[in-house]
Coordinates of C-alpha atoms in Angstrom, one line a residue:
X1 CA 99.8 171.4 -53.3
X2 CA 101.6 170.6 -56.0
X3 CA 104.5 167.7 -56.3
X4 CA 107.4 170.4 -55.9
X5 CA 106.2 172.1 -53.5
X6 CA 105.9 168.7 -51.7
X7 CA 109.3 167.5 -52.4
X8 CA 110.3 171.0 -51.1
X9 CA 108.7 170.2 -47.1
X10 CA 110.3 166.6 -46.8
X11 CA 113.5 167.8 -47.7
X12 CA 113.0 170.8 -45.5
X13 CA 112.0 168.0 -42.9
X14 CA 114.7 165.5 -43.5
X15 CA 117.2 168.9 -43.6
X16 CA 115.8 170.1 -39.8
X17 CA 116.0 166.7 -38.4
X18 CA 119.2 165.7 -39.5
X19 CA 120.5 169.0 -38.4
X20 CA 119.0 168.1 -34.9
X21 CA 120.4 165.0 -34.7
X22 CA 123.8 166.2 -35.8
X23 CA 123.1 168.8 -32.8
X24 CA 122.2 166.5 -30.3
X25 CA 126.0 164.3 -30.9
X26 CA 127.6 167.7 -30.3
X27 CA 125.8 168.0 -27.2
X28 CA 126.4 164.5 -26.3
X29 CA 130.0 164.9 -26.5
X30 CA 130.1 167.6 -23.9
X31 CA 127.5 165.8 -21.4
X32 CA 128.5 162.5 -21.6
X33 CA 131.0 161.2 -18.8
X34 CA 133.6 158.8 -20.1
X35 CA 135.3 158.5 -23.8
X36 CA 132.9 155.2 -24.6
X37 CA 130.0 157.1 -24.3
X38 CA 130.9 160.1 -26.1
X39 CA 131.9 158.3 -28.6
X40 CA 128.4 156.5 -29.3
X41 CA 126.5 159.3 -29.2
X42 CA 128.4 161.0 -31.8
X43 CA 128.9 158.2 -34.1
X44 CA 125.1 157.0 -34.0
X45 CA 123.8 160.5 -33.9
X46 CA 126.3 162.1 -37.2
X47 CA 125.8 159.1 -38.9
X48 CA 121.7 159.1 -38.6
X49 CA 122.2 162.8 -39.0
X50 CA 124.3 162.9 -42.3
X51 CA 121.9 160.2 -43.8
X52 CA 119.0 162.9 -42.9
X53 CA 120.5 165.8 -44.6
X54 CA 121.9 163.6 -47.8
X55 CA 118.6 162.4 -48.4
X56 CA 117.0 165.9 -48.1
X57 CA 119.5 166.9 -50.6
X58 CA 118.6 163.9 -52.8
X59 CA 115.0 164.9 -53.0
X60 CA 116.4 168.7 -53.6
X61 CA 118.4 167.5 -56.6
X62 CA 115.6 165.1 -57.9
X63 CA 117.4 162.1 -60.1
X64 CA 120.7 163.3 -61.3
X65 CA 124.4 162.8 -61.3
X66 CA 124.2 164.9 -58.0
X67 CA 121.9 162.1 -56.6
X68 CA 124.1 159.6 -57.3
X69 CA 127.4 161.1 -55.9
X70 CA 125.0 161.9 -52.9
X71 CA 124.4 157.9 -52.6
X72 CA 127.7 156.7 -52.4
X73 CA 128.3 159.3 -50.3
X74 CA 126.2 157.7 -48.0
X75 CA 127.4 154.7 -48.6
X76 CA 130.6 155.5 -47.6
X77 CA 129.4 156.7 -44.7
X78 CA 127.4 153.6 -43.7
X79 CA 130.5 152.0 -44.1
X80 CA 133.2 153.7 -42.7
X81 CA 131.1 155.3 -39.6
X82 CA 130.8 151.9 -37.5
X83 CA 134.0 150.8 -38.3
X84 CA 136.1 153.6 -37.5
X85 CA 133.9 153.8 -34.1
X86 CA 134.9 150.0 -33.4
X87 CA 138.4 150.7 -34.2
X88 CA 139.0 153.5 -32.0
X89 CA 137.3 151.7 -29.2
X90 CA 139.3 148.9 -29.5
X91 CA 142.6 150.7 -29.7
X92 CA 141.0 152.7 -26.1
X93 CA 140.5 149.4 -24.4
X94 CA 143.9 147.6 -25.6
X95 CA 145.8 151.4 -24.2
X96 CA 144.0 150.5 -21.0
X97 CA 141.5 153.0 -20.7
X98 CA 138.7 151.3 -19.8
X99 CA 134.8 152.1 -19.4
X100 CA 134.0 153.2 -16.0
X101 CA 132.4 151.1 -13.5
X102 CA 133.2 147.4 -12.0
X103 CA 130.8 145.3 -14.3
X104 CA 132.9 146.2 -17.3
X105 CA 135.6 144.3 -16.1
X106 CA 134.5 140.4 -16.2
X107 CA 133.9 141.4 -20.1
X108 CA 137.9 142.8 -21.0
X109 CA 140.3 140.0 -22.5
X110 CA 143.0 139.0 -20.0
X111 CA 145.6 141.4 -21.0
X112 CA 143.4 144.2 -19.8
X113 CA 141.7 142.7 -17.3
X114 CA 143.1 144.7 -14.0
X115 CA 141.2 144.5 -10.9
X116 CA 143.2 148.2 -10.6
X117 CA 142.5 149.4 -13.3
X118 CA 138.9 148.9 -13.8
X119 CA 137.5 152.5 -13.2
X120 CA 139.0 153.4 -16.2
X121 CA 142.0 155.7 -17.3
X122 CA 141.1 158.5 -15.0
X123 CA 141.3 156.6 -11.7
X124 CA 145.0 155.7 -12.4
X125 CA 145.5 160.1 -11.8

């Protein structure tokens, strides 16, 4: 086997996998029950998954310009992946839809902390 042609299968690999785990958030976002849920399954699953394919790419452009676009591309995403996912949970919780289930409620700040209200935004229906 020669160096390419090794380069060639973990790129192939990281490609697949990435791909899967990109899959596997879409699936999550059908399955899952509540918006909190959904929403960590596809922002831990597209974020592991981009990583995946960018670095298959990487190893498909070998050390170019590309390469380094494709890092702080990556970057970016390592960045901008979590936060986004914190902020929109935040903005859920403070519009009072809450996570389903009792044992959320002790952990809510006052403002948000209804005895009512603690089955979440579809139990107000």
């Amino acid at each position: 086997m020669t160096g390419e042609m090794v380069i060639d299968i973990l790129s192939g690999i990281l490609l697949v996998a990435g791909s899967f785990f990109c899959f596997s958030g879409a699936v999550g976002l059908f399955r899952f029950p509540d918006f909190f849920t959904r929403m960590h399954a596809a922002s831990v699953t597209d974020t592991l998954g981009a990583g995946m394919v960018l670095f298959g790419l990487m190893l498909q452009a070998g050390f170019t310009l590309i390469t380094v676009k494709l890092l702080f591309i990556f970057a970016f995403l390592l960045l901008t992946g979590p936060a986004a996912s914190h902020a929109m949970a935040k903005s859920a919780i403070h519009s009072g839809h809450l996570p389903k289930g009792k044992h959320y409620a002790c952990d809510m700040p006052d403002h948000v902390n209804d005895t009512e209200n603690s089955g979440g935004a579809e139990s107000k229906r």
